[in-house]
mmCIF file of C-alpha atoms in Angstrom:
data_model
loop_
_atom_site.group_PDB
_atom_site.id
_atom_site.type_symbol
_atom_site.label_atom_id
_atom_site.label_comp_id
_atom_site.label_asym_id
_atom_site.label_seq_id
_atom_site.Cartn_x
_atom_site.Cartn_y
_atom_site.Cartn_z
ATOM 1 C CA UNK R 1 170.621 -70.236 242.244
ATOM 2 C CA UNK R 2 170.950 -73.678 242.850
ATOM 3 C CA UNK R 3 173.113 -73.407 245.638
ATOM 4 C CA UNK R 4 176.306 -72.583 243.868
ATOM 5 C CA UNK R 5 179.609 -71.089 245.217
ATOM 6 C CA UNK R 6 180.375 -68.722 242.844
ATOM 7 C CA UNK R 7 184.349 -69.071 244.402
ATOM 8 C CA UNK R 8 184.608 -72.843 243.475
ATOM 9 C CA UNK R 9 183.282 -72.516 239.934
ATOM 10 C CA UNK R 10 185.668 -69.845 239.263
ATOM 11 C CA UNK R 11 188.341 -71.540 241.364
ATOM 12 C CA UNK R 12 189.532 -68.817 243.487
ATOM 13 C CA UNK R 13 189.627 -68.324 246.873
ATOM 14 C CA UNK R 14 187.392 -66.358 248.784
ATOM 15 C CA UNK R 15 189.986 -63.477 250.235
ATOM 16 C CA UNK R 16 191.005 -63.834 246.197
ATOM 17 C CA UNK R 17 191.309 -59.803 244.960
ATOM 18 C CA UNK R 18 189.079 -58.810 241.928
ATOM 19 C CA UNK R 19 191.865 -58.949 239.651
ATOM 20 C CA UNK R 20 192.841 -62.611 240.435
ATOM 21 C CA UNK R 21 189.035 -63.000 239.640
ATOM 22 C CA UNK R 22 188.542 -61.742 236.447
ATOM 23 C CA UNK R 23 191.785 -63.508 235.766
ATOM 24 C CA UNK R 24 190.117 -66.718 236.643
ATOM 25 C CA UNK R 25 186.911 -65.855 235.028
ATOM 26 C CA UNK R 26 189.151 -65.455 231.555
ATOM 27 C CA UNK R 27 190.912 -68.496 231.793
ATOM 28 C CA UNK R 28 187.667 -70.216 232.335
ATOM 29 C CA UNK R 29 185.746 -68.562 229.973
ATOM 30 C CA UNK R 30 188.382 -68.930 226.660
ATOM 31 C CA UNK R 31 188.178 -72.360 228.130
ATOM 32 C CA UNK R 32 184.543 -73.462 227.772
ATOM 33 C CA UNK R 33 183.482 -70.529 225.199
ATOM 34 C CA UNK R 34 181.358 -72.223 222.430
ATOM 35 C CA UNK R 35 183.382 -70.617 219.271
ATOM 36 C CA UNK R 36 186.447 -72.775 220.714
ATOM 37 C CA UNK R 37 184.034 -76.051 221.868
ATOM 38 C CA UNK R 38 181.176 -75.893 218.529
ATOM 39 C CA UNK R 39 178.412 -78.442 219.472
ATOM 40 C CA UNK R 40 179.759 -78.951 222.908
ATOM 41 C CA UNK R 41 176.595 -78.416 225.467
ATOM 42 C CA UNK R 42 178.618 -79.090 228.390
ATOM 43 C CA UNK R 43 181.118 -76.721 227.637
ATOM 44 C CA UNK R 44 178.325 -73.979 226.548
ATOM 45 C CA UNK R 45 177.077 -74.727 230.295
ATOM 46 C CA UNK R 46 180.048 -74.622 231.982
ATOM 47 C CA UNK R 47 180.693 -71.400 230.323
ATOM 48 C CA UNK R 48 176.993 -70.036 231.251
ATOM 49 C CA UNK R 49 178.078 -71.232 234.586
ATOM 50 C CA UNK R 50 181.279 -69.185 235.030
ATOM 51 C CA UNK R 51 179.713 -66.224 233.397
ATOM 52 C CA UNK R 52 177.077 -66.545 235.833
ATOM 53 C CA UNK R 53 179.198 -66.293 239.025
ATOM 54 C CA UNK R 54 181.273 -63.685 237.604
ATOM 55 C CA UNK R 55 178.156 -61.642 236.954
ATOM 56 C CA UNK R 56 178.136 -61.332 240.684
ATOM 57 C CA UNK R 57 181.730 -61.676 242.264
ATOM 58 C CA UNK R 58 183.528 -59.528 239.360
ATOM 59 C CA UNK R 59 180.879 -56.659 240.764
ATOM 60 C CA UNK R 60 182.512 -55.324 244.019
ATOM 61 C CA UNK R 61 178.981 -53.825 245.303
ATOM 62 C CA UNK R 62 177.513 -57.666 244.389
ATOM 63 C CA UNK R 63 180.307 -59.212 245.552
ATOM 64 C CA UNK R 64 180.087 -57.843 249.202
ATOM 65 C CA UNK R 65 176.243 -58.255 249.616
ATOM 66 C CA UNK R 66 177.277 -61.722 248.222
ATOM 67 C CA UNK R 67 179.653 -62.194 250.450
ATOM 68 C CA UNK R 68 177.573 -61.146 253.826
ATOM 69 C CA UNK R 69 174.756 -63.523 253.186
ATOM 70 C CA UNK R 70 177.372 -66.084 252.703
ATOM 71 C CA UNK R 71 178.594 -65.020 256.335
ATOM 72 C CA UNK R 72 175.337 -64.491 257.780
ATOM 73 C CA UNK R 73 173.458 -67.842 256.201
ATOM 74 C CA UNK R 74 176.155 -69.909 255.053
ATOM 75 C CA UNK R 75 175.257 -72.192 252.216
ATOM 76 C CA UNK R 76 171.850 -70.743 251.823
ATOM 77 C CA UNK R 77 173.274 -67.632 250.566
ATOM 78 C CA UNK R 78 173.952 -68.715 247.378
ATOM 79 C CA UNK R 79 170.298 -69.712 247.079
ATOM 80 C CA UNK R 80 168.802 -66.620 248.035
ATOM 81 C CA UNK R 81 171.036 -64.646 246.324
ATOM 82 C CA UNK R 82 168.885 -63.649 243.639
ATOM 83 C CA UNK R 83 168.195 -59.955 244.135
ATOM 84 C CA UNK R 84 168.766 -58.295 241.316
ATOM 85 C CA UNK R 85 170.270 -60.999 238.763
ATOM 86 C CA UNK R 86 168.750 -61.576 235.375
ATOM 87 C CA UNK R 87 169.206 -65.019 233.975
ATOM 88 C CA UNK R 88 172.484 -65.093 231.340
ATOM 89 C CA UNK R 89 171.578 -64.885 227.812
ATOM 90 C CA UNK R 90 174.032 -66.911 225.915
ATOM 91 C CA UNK R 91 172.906 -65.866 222.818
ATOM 92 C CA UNK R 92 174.015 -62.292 223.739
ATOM 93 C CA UNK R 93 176.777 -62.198 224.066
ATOM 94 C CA UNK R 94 177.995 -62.580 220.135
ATOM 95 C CA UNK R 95 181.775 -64.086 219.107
ATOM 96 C CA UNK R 96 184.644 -65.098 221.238
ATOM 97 C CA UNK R 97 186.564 -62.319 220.165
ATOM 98 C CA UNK R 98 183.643 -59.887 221.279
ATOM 99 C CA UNK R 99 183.767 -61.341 224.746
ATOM 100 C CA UNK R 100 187.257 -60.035 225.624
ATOM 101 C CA UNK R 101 186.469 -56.882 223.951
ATOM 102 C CA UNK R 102 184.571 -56.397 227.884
ATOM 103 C CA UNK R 103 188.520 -57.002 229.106
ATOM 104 C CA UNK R 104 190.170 -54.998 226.581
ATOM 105 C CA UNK R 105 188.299 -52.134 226.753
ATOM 106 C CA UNK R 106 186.456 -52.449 223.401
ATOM 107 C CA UNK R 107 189.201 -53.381 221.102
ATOM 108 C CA UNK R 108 187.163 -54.514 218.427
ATOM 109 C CA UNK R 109 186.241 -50.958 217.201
ATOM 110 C CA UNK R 110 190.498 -50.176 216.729
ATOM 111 C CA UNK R 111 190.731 -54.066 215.143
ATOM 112 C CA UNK R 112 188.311 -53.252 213.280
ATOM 113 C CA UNK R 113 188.739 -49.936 211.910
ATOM 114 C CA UNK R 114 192.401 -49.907 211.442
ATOM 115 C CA UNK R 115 194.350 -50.558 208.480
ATOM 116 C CA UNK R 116 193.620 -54.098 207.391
ATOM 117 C CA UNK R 117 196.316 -56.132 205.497
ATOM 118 C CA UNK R 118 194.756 -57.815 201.899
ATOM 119 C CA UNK R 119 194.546 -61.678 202.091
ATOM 120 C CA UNK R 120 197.433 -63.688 200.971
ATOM 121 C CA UNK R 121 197.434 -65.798 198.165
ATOM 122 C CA UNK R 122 198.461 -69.437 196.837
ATOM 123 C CA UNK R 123 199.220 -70.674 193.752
ATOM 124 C CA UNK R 124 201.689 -73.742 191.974
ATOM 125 C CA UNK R 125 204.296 -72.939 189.787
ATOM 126 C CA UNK R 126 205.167 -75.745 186.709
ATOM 127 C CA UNK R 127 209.236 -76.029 186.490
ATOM 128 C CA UNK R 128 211.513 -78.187 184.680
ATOM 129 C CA UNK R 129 214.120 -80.098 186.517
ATOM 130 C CA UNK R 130 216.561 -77.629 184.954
ATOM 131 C CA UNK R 131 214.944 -74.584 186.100
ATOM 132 C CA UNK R 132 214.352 -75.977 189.907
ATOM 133 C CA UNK R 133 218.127 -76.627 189.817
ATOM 134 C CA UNK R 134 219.678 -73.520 188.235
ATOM 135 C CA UNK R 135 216.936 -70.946 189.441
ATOM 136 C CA UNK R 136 214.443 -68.987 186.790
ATOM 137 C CA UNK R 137 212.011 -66.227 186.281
ATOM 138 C CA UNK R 138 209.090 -67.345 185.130
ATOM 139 C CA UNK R 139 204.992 -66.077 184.456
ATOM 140 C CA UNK R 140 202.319 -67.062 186.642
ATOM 141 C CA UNK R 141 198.665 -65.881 186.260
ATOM 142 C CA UNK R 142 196.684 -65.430 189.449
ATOM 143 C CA UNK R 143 193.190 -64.084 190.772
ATOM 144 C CA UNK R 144 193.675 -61.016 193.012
ATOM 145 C CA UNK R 145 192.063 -58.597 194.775
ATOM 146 C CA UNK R 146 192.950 -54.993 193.461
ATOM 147 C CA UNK R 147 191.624 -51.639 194.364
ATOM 148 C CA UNK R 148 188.677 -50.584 193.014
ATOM 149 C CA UNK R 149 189.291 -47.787 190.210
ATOM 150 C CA UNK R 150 185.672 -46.610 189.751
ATOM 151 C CA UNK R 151 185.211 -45.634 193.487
ATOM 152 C CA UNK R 152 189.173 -46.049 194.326
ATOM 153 C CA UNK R 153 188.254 -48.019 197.049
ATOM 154 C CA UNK R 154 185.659 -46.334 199.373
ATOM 155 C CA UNK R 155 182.557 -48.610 198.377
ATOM 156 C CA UNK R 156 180.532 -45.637 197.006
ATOM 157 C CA UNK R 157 178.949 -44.717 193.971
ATOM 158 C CA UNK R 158 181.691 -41.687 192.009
ATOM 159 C CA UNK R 159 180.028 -38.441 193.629
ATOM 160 C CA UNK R 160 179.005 -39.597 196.888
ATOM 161 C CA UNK R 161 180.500 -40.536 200.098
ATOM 162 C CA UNK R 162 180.534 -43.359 203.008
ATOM 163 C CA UNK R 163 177.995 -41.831 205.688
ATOM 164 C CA UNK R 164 178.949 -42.297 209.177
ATOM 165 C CA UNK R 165 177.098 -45.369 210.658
ATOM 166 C CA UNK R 166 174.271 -43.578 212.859
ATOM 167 C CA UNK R 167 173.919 -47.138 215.194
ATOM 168 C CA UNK R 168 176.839 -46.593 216.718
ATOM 169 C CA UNK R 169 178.524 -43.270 215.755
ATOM 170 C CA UNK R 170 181.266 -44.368 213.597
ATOM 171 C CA UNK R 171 182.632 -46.562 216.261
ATOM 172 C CA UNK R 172 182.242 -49.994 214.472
ATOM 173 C CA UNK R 173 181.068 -51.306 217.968
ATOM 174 C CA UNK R 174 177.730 -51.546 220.073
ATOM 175 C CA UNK R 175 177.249 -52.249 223.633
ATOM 176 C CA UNK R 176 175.105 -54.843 225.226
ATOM 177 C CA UNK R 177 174.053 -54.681 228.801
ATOM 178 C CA UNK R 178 173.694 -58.584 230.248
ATOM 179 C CA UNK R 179 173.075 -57.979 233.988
ATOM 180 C CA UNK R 180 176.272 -57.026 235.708
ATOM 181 C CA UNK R 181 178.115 -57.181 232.469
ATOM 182 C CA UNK R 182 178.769 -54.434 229.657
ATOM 183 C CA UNK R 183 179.788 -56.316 226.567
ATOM 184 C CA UNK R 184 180.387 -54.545 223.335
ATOM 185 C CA UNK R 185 180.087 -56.766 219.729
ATOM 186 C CA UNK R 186 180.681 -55.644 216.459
ATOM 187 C CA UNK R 187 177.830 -53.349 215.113
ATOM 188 C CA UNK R 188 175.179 -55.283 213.278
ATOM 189 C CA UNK R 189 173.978 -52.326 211.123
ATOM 190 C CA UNK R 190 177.659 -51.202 209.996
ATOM 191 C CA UNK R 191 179.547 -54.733 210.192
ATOM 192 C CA UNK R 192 182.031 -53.141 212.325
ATOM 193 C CA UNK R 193 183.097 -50.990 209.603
ATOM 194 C CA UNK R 194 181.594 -47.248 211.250
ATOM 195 C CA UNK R 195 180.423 -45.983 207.799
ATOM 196 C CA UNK R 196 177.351 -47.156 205.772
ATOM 197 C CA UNK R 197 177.402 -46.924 202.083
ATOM 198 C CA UNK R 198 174.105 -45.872 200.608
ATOM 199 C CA UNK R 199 175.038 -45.757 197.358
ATOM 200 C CA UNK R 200 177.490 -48.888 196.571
ATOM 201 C CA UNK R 201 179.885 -48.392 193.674
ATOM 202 C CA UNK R 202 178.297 -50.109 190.334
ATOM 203 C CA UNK R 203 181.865 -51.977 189.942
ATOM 204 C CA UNK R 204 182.716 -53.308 192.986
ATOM 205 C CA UNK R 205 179.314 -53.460 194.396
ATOM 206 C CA UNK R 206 179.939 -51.230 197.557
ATOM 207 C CA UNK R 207 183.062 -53.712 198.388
ATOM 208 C CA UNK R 208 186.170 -51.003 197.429
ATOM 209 C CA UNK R 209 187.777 -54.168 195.768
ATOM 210 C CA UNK R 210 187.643 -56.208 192.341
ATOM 211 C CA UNK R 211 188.953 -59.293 191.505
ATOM 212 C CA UNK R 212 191.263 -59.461 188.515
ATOM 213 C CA UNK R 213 193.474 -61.924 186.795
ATOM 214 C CA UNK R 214 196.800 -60.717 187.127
ATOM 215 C CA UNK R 215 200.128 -62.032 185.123
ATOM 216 C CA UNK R 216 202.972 -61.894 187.511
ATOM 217 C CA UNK R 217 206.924 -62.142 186.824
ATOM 218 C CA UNK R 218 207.829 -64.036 189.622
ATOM 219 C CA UNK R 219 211.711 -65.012 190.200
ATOM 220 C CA UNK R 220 212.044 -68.382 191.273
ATOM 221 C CA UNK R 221 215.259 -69.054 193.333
ATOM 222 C CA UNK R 222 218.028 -72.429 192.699
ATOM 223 C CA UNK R 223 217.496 -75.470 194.499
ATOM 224 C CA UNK R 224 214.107 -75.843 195.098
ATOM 225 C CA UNK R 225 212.775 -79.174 195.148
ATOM 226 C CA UNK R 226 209.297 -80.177 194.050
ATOM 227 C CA UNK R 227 206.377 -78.696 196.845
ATOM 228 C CA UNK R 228 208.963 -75.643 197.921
ATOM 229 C CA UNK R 229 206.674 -73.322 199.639
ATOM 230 C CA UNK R 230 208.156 -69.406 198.345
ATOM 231 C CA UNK R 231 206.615 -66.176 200.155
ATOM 232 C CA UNK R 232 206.677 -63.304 198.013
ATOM 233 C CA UNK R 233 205.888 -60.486 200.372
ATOM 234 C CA UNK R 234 203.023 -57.931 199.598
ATOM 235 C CA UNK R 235 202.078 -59.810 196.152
ATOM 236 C CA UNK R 236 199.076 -61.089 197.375
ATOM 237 C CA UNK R 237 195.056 -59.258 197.891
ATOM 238 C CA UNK R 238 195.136 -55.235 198.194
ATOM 239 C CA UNK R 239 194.528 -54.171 202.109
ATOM 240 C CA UNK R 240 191.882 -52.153 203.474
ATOM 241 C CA UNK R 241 191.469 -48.333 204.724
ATOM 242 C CA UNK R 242 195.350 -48.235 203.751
ATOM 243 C CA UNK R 243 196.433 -51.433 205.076
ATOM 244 C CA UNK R 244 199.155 -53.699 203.344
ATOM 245 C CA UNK R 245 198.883 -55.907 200.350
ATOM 246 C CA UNK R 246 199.195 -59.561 201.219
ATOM 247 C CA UNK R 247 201.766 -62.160 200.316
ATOM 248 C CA UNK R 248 201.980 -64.417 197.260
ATOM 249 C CA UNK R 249 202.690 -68.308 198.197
ATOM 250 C CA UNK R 250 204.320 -70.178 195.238
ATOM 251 C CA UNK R 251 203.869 -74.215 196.259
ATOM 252 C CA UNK R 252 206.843 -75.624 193.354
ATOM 253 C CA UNK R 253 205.754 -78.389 191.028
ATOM 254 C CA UNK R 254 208.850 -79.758 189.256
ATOM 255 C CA UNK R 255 209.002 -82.386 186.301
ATOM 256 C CA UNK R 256 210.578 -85.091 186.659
ATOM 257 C CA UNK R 257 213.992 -85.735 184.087
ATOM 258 C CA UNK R 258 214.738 -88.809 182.547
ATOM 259 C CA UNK R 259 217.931 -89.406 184.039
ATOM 260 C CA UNK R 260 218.149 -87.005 187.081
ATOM 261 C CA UNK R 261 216.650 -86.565 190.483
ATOM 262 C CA UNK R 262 216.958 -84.553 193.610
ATOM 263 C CA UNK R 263 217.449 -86.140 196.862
ATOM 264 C CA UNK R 264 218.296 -83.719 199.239
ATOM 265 C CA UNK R 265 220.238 -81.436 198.568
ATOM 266 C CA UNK R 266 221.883 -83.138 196.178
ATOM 267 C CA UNK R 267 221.234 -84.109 192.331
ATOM 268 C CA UNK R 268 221.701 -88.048 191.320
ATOM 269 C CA UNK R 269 222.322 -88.952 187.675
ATOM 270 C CA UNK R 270 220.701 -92.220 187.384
ATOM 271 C CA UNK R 271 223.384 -94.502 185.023
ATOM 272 C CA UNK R 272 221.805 -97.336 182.910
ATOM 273 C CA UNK R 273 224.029 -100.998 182.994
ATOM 274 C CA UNK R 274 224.231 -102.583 180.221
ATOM 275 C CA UNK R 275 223.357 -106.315 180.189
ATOM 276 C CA UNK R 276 226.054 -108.399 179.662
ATOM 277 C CA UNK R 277 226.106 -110.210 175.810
#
């Protein structure tokens, strides 16, 4: 392998214990992991590189036999040490957040399948000077992402049900087997969601959701100035599998007045001088 010390490119010492290792290994590998360094060939080596030597020292069993050729031959240990180790795959491996599902246990599959909140939502709101100052109610019209009524929200055609995802049994999550690692990603066939429709709702097109143009009474508070930011909380897209609605932004756009303006938190009256005769 090149010669490499597996302890230097992960930076620990060698009486280090395995969980100072994996430690290291995580640092290093949210570090240099592609998804956080796009385009960045040295950092998709470097990460390679780390994954590499943890391949072998986060493997106790690898680790000693790693370790006694390292006592026995010195720096020609790491060059020999090739029994048993498969090149790493980079392409494997899947998204950052799928790596740490190896540290977390599989977390993915409970991210995934839980209660999802609905996307939030942005959208201006026109005032008048005198309506920014004093406070108003006021209708807005927005596209949002409701519940779909034809299948209430399960994706499938009225009369027929999700099926449980048969790639990975409902779990939303598959594992992959890279050498020493076990790494679980999101399940291709199911797209982490542990049920397939087979027959999508007509309406919503197997989604559980429809966009609609909603009118909204929204109740807009005094004092706001022109590009107020207001959060109206669970206003915005319908959640998933339960989840909470999202929240409605309201970014302020107030007219200007002939005569007064807001600075601060104070209004100015603007008074015209009369040239003298």
């Amino acid at each position: 392998l090149n010669g490499k010390d597996y302890y230097k490119i992960l930076g620990v010492d060698k009486n280090a214990s395995q969980e100072e290792i994996k430690k290291a290994y995580r640092k290093l590998a949210q570090k240099y992991h592609p998804d956080v360094n796009p385009n960045n060939k040295s950092a998709e080596e470097k990460f390679k590189e780390v994954s590499e030597a943890y391949s072998v020292l986060g493997d106790e069993e690898k680790r000693k036999q790693y370790d006694n050729r390292l006592r026995y031959f010195g720096e020609g240990a790491q060059r020999d040490f090739g029994y048993g180790y498969r090149p790493f795959d980079f392409s494997d491996l899947g998204s950052f957040s799928d790596l740490f599902d190896f540290f977390t246990g599989g977390r993915t599959a409970t991210r995934t399948m839980a209660p999802q909140k609905g996307s939030d939502i942005t959208a201006e709101v026109h005032l008048s000077f005198e309506d920014a100052v004093k406070g108003a109610s006021t209708r807005i019209s927005v596209n949002r992402e409701e519940i779909c009524r034809t299948c209430t929200g399960s994706g499938a055609q009225p009369g027929t049900h999700p099926i449980t995802c048969p790639s990975c049994g409902g779990r939303g999550i598959s594992a992959i087997n890279q050498g020493f690692f076990a790494l679980s990603q999101v399940c291709g066939r199911c797209r982490g969601q542990g049920v397939i429709v087979e027959k999508p709702c007509p309406s919503c097109r197997g989604t559980g959701r429809v966009t609609e143009l909603k009118k909204l009474t929204v109740k807009i508070p005094p004092g706001v100035k022109d590009g107020t930011k207001i959060r109206l909380k669970g206003r915005g897209g319908a959640g998933t599998r339960g989840g909470p609605a999202g929240d409605l932004y309201l970014i302020t756009r107030v007219a200007p007045h002939p005569l007064f303006k807001i600075r601060g938190d104070d209004v100015e009256i603007g008074i015209l001088e009369r040239s003298p005769k």
